[in-house]
CSV table of C-alpha atoms in Angstrom, one decimal:
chain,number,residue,atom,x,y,z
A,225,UNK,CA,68.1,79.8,164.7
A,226,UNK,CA,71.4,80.1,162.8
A,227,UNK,CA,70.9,79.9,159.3
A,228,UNK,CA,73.0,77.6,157.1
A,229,UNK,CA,74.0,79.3,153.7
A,230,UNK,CA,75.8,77.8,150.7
A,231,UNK,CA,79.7,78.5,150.6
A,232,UNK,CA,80.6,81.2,148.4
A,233,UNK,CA,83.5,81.7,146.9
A,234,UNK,CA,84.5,85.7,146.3
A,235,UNK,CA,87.7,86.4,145.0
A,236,UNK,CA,88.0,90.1,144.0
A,237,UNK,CA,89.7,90.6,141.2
A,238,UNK,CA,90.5,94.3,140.6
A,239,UNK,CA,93.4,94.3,137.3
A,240,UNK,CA,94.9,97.5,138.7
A,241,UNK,CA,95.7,96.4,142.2
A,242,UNK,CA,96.3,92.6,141.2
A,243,UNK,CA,99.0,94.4,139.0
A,244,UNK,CA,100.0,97.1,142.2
A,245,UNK,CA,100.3,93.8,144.7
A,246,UNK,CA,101.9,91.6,141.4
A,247,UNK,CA,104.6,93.5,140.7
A,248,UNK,CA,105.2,95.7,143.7
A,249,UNK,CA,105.0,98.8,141.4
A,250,UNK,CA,103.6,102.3,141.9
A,251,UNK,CA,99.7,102.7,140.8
A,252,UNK,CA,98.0,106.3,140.3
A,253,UNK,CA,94.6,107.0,141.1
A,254,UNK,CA,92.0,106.3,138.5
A,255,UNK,CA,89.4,108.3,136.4
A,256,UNK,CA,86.9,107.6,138.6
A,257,UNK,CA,88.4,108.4,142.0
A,258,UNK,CA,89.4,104.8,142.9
A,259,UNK,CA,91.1,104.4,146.0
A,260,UNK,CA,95.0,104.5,145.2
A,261,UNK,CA,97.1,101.5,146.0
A,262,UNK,CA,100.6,101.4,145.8
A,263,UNK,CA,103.2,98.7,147.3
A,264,UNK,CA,106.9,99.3,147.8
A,265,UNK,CA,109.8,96.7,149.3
A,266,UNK,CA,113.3,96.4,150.2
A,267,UNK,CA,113.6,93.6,147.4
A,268,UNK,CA,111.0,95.9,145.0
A,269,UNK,CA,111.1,94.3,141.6
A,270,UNK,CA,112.0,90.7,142.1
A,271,UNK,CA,108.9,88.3,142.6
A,272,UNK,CA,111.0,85.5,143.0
A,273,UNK,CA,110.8,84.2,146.5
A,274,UNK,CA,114.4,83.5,148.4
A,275,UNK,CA,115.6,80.6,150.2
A,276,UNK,CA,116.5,81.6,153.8
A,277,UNK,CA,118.6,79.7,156.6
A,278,UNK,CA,116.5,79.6,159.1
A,279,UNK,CA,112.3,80.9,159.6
A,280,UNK,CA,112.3,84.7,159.2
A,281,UNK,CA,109.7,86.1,161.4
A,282,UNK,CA,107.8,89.4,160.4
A,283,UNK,CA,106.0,92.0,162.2
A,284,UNK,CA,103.1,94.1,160.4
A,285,UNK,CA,102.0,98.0,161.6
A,286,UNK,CA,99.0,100.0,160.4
A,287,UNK,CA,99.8,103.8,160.1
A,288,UNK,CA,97.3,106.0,158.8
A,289,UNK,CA,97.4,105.2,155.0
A,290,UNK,CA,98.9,101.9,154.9
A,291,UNK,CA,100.7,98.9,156.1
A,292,UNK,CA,104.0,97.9,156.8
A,293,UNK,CA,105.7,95.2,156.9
A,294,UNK,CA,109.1,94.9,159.4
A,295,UNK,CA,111.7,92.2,159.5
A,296,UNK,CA,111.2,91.1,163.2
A,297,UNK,CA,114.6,90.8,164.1
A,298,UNK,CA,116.6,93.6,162.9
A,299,UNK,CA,113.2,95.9,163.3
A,300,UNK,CA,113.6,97.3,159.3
A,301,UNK,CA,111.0,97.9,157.0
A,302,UNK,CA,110.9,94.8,154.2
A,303,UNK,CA,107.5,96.2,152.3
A,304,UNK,CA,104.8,98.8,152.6
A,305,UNK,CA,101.6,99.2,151.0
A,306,UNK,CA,99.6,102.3,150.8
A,307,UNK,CA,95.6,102.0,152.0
A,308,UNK,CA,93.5,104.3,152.9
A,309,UNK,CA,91.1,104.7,155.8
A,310,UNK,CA,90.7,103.3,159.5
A,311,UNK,CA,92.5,99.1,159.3
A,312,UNK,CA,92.7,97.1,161.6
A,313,UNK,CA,95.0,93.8,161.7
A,314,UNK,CA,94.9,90.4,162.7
A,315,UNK,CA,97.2,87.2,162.3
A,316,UNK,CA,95.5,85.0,159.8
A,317,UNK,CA,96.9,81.9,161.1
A,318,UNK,CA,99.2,80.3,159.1
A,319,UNK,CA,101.9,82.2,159.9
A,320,UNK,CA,102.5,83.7,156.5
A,321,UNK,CA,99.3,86.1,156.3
A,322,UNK,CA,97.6,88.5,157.6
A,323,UNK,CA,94.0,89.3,157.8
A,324,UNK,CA,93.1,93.1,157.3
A,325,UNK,CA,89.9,95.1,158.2
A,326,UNK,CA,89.1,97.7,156.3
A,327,UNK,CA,86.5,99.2,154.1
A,328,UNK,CA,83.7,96.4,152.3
A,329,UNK,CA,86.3,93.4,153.5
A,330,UNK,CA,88.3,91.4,154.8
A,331,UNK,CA,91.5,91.5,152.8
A,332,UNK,CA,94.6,89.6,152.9
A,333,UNK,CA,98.1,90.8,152.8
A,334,UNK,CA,101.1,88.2,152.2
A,335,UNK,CA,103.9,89.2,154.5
A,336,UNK,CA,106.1,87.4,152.4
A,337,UNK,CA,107.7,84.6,155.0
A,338,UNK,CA,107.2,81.1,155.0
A,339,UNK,CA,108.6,77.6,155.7
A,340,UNK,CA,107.7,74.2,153.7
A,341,UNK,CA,107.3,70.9,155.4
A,342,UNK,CA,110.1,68.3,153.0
A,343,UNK,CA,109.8,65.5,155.0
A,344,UNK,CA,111.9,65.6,158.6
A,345,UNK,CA,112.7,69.2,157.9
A,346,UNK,CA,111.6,72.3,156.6
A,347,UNK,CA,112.3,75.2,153.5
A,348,UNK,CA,112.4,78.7,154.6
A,349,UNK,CA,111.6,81.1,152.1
A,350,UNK,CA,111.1,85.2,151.5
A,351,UNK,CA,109.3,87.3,149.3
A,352,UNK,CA,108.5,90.6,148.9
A,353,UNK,CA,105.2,91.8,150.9
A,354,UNK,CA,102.3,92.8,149.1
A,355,UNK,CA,98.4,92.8,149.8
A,356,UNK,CA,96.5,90.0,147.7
A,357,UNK,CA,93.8,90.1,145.8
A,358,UNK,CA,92.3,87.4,148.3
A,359,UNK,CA,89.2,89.1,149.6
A,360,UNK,CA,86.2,88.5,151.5
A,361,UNK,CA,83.3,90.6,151.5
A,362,UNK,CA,81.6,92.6,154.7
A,363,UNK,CA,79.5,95.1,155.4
A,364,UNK,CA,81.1,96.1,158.8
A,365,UNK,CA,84.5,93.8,159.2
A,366,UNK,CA,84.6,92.9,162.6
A,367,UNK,CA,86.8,90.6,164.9
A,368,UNK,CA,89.5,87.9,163.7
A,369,UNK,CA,89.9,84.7,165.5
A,370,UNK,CA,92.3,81.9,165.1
A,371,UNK,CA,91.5,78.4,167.1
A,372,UNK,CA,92.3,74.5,166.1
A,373,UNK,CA,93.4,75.4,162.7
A,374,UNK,CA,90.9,77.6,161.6
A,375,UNK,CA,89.9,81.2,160.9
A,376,UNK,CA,86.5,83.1,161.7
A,377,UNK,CA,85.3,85.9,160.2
A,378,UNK,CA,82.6,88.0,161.9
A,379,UNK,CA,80.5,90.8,160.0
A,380,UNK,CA,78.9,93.0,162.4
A,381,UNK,CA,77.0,94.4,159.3
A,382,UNK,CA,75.0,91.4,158.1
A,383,UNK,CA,75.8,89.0,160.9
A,384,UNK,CA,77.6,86.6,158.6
A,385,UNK,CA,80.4,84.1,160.4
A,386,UNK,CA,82.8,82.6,157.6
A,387,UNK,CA,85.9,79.9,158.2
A,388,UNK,CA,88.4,78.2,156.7
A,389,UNK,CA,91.6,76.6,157.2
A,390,UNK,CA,94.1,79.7,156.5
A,391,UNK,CA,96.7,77.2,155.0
A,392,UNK,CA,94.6,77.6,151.9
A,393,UNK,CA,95.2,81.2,151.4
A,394,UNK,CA,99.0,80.3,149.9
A,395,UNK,CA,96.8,79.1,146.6
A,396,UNK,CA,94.7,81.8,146.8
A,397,UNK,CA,91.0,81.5,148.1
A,398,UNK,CA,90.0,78.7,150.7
A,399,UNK,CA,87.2,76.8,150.8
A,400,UNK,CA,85.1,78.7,153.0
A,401,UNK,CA,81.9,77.9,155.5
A,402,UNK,CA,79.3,80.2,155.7
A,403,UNK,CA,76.5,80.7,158.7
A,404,UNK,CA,74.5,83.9,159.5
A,405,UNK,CA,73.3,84.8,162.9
A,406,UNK,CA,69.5,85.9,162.8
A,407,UNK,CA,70.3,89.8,163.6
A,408,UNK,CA,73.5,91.8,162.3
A,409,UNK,CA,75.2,92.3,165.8
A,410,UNK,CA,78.8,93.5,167.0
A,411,UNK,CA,79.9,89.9,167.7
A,412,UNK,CA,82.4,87.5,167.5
A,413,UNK,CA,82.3,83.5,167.0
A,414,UNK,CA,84.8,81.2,167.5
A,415,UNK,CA,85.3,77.3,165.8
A,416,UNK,CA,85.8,74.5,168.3
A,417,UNK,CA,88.6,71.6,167.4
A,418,UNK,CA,85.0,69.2,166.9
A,419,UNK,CA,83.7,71.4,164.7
A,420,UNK,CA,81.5,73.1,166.9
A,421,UNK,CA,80.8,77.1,166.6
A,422,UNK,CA,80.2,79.5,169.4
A,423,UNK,CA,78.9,82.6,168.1
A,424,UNK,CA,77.2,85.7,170.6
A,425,UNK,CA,73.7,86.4,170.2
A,426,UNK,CA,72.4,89.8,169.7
A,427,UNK,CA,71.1,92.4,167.9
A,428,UNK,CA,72.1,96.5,166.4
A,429,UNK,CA,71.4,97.9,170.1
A,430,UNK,CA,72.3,94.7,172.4
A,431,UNK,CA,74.5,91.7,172.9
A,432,UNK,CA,73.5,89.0,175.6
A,433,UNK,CA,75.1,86.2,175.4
A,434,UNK,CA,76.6,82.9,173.4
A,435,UNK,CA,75.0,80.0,171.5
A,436,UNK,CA,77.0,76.6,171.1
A,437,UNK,CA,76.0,74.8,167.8
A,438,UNK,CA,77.5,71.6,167.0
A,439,UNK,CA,79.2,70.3,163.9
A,440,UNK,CA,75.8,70.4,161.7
A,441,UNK,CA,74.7,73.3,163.4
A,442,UNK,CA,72.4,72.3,165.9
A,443,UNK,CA,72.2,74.0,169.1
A,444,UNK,CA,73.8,72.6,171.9
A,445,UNK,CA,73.5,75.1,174.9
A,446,UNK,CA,73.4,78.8,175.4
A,447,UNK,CA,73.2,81.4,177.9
A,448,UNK,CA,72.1,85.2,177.7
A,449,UNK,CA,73.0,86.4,181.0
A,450,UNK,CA,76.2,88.3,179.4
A,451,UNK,CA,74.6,91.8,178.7
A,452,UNK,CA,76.8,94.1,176.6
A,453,UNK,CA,79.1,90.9,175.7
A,454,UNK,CA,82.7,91.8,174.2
A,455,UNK,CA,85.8,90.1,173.5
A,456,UNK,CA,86.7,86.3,173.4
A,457,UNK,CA,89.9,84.5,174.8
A,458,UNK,CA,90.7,80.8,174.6
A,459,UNK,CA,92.4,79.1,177.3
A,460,UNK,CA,93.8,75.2,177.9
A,461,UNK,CA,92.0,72.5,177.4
A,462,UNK,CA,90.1,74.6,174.8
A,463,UNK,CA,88.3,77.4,177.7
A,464,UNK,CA,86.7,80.1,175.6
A,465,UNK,CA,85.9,83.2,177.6
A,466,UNK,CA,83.6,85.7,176.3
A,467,UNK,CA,83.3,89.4,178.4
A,468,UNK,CA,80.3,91.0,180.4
A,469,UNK,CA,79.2,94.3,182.0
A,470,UNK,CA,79.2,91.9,185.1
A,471,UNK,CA,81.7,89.2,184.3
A,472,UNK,CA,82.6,86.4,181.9
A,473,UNK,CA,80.9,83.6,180.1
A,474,UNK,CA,83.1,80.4,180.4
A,475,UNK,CA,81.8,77.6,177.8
A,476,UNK,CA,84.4,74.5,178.9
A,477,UNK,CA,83.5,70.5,178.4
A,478,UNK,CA,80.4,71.2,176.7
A,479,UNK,CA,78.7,73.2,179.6
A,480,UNK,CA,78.5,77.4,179.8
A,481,UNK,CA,79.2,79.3,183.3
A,482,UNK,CA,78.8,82.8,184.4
A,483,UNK,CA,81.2,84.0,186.4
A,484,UNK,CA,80.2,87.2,188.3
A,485,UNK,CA,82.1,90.4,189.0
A,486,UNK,CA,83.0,91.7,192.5
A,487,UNK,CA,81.6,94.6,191.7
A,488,UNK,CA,77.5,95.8,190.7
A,489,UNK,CA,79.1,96.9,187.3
A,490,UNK,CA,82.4,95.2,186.4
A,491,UNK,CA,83.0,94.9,182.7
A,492,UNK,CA,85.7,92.6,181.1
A,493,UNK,CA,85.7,93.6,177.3
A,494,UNK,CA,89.2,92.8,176.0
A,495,UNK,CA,91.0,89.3,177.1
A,496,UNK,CA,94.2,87.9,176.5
A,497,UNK,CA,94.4,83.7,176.8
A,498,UNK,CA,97.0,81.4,176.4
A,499,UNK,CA,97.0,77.3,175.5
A,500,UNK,CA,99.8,77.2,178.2
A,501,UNK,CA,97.2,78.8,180.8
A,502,UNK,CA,94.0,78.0,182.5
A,503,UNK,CA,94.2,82.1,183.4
A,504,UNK,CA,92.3,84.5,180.7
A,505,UNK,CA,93.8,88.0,181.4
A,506,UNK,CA,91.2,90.7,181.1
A,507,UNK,CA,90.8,94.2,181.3
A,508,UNK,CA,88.4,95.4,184.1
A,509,UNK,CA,86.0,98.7,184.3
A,510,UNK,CA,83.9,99.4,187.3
A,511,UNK,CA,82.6,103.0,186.1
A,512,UNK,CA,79.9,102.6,184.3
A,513,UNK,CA,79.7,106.7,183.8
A,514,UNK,CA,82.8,107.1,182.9
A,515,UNK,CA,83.5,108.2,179.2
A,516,UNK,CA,87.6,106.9,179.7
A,517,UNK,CA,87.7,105.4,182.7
A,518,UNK,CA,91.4,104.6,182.3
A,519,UNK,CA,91.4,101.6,185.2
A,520,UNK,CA,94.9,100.6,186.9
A,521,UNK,CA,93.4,97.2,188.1
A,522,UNK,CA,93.1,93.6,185.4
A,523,UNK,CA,91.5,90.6,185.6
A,524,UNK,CA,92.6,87.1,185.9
A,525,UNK,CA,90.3,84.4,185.7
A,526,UNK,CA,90.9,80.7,186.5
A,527,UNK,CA,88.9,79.0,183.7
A,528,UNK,CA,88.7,75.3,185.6
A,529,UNK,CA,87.5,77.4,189.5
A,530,UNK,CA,85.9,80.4,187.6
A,531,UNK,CA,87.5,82.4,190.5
A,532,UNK,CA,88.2,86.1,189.5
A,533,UNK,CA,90.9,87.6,190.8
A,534,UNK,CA,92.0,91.5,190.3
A,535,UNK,CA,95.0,93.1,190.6
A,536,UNK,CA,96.5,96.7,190.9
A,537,UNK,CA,99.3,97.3,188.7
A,538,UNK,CA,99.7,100.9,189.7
A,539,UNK,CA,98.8,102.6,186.3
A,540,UNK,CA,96.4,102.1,183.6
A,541,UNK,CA,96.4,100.7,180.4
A,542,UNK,CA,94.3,100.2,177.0
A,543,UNK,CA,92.7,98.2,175.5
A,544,UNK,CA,95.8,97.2,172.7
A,545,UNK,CA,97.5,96.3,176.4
A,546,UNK,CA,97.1,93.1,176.6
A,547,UNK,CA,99.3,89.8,176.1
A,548,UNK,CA,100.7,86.5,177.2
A,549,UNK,CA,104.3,85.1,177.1
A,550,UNK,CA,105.5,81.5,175.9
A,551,UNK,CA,104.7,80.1,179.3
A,552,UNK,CA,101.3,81.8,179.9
A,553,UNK,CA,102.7,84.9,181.9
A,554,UNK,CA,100.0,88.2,181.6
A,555,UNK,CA,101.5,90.6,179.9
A,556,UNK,CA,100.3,94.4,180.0
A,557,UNK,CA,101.8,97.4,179.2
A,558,UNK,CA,101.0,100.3,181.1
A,559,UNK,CA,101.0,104.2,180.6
A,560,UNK,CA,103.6,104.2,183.1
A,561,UNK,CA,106.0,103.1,180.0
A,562,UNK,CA,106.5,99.4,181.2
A,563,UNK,CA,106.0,96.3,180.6
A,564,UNK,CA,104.1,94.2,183.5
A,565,UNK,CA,105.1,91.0,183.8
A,566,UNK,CA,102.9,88.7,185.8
A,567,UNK,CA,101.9,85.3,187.6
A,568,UNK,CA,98.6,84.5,186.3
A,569,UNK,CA,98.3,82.0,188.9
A,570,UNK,CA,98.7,84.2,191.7
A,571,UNK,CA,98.8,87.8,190.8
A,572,UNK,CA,102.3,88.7,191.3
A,573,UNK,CA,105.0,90.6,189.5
A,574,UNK,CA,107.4,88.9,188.4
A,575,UNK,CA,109.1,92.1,186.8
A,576,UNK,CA,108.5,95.4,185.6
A,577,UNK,CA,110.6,96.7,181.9
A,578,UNK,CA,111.0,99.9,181.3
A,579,UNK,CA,109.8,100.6,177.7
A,580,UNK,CA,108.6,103.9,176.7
A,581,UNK,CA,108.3,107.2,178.5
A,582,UNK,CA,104.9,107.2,180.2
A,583,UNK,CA,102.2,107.9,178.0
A,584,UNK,CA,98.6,109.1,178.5
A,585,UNK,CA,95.5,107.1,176.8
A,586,UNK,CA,93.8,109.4,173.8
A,587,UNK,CA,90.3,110.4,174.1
A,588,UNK,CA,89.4,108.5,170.9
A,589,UNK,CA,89.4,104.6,170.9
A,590,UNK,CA,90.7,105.3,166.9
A,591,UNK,CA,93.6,107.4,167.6
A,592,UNK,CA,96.9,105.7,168.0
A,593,UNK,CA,98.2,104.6,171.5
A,594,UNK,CA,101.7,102.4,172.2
A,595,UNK,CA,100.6,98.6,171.4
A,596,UNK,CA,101.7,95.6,172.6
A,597,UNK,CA,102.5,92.5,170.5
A,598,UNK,CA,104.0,88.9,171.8
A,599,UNK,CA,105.7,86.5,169.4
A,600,UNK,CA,107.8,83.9,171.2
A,601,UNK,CA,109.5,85.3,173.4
A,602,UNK,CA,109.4,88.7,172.5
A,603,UNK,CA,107.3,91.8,173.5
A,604,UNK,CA,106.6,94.4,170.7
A,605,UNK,CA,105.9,97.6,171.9
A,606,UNK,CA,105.0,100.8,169.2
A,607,UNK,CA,105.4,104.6,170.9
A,608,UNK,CA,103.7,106.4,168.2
A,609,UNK,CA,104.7,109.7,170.0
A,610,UNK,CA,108.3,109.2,168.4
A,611,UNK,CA,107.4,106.2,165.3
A,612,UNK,CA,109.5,103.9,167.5
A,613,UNK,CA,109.3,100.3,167.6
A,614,UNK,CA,110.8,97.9,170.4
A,615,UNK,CA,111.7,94.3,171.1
A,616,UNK,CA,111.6,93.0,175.0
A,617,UNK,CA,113.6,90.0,175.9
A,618,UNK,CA,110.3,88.9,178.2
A,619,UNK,CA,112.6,86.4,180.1
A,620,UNK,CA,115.7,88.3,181.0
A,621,UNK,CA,113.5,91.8,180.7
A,622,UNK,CA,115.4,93.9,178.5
A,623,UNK,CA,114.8,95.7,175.7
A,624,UNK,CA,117.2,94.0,172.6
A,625,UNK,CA,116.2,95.9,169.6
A,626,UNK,CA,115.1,99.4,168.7
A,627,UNK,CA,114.3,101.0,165.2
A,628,UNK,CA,112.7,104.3,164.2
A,629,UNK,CA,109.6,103.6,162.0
A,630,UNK,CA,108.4,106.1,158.5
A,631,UNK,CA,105.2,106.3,159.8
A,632,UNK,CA,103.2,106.6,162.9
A,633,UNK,CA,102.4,103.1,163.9
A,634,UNK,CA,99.2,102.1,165.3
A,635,UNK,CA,97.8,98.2,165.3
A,636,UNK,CA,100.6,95.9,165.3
A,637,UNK,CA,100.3,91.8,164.5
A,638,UNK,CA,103.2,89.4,163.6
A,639,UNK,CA,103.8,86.0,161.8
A,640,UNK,CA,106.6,83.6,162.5
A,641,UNK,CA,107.5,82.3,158.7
């Protein structure tokens, strides 16, 4: 059974980095070996947020040590702040914030872009970036996932799910709902628009499927023919794909369906979806020996016919590969140094972009590879190899903006302001 908790309410509250993220200032390491924390910005000693023309999008990068924080457009560095060790990065949904992984938490960094409702128009406004005091606590931070207005938070140490609506976090911490899955797993759980939660099922050495709990957390179906489930994908009409060692779980209308690979061992574990699609991209591994398999072949599922369809794009990819245009288009960059552009109705090509110079995957899942990002109707794509960053006009396939970076880039997320 999933156990209901009271909310809590954490807000860390460290004076040295509230100080660091207030006023954008250098801090030094303390007496007792406390991490150092230091934030810096184009507009560095102005807290005063600035009225813009227009919504200013923003891109954020980790690079070993820190964050930054790029004006989307022009591709320059607005903001940076230092932190150490491995972080990873996800949208936090309200297009202003972003959620970070790293060490004991979930931690939230204002990107410093946003736009106020007044009536039949809006404000646009900038700040300077900085990382918030606005924390939540975790053993083992684990996956990020935004759906009908709210946020889930997975820790793969204790097995805790928390959610909120991330338009909160402008006033600081949001009122948050707590459940705890009975054994600490590597999971992932997603909020439905009813209410509803879908969370995995496992344990430390296995994952096996998904349980569907309603709004007052009774359980409404399940199914634990998923062994070694990763990754989640939402489609139209509010799809949610979760990945197998043999195929996908597909809970739509209130029902759960396993679709099987063609092959005895085909694993799906990172997916891409779209609310413009009924197609959940995937990535697909039929080695199940294989250390780095690096596959040239991706999945497309049809979320309404559960058919599975695969297709060869002629070079492999990762696992940060993986995207979807404005109009549901699979997106996936390959080692080849280009952008695929694809059907996901049918499979085709519907053009190739020359990014990058072809790459090849590191051994280590850590180490930093080119990343893809989509915002609008743009295509992000890092080259770490030279600290590059560039923008890809997905409909007319070219590549718009460039920009040399200060660090070596690794995760990649945006917001749109």
């Amino acid at each position: 059974m999933i156990r209901i908790e009271p909310t809590p309410r954490r807000l860390t509250l460290a004076a040295s980095v509230a100080t660091c993220a207030a006023l954008l200032a250098g801090c030094t390491s303390t007496a007792d070996g406390a991490t150092t924390e230091t934030s810096t910005s184009s507009s560095a000693g102005s807290t005063e947020p600035t009225q813009a023309r227009s919504a200013t999008p923003r891109l954020a990068l980790t690079y070993d040590g820190g964050i930054l924080v790029v004006d989307a457009e022009t591709l320059s560095v607005v903001g940076e702040s230092e932190l150490d060790g491995f972080n990873r990065i996800s949208p936090a949904g309200d297009d202003r914030h972003v959620i970070v992984s790293t060490e004991g938490s979930f931690r939230v960094l204002d990107t410093g872009t946003w736009s106020e409702a007044h009536g039949d128009h809006a404000h646009h406004y900038t700040a300077a970036p900085a990382l918030t005091d606005i924390t939540f606590d975790a053993d083992k931070p684990g996956h990020v996932v935004r759906h009908a207005g709210r946020t889930v938070l997975f820790d793969d140490g204790t097995g805790r799910v928390e959610s909120f609506d991330p338009t909160g976090l402008a006033d600081g911490m949001p009122q948050v709902s707590t459940f705890t899955t009975p054994h600490a797993h590597h999971g992932v759980a997603v909020e439905l628009a009813d209410g509803g939660l879908i969370t995995t099922v496992g344990d430390e050495k296995t994952r096996t499927g998904i349980v569907v709990l309603d709004a007052g957390r009774g359980e409404v179906t399940r199914n634990e023919r998923c062994p070694g489930l990763h990754g989640e994908a939402v489609a139209a009409n509010e799809a949610v794909v979760f990945g197998c060692q043999d195929g996908l779980l597909i809970y739509r209308d209130g029902a759960i369906t396993k679709v099987t690979s063609p092959d005895p061992y085909g694993r799906i574990g990172n997916q891409a979806g779209s609310e413009e699609s009924t197609v959940v991209l995937g990535d697909y591994n039929s080695d199940p020996d294989a250390k780095l398999e690096r596959p040239q072949r991706v999945s497309l599922t049809d979320t309404v016919t559960g058919e599975l369809r695969l297709v060869d794009i002629g070079t492999s990819y990762t696992f940060r590969s993986l995207g979807r245009g404005m109009f549901g288009e699979a997106l996936i960059l390959g080692t080849d140094g280009a952008l695929h552009v694809l059907d996901p109705a049918t499979g085709a090509t519907i053009r190739t972009v020359p990014v990058i110079d072809p790459w090849t995957e590191p051994e280590e899942w850590q180490s930093p590879r080119p990343a893809l990002f989509v915002q609008g109707f743009t295509a992000y794509v890092t080259d770490p190899a030279t600290k590059r960053i560039h923008a890809v006009d997905i409909e007319n396939g070219q590549v718009t903006t460039s920009a040399e970076l200060p660090h070596t880039p690794d995760e990649i997320t945006g917001v749109r302001g």
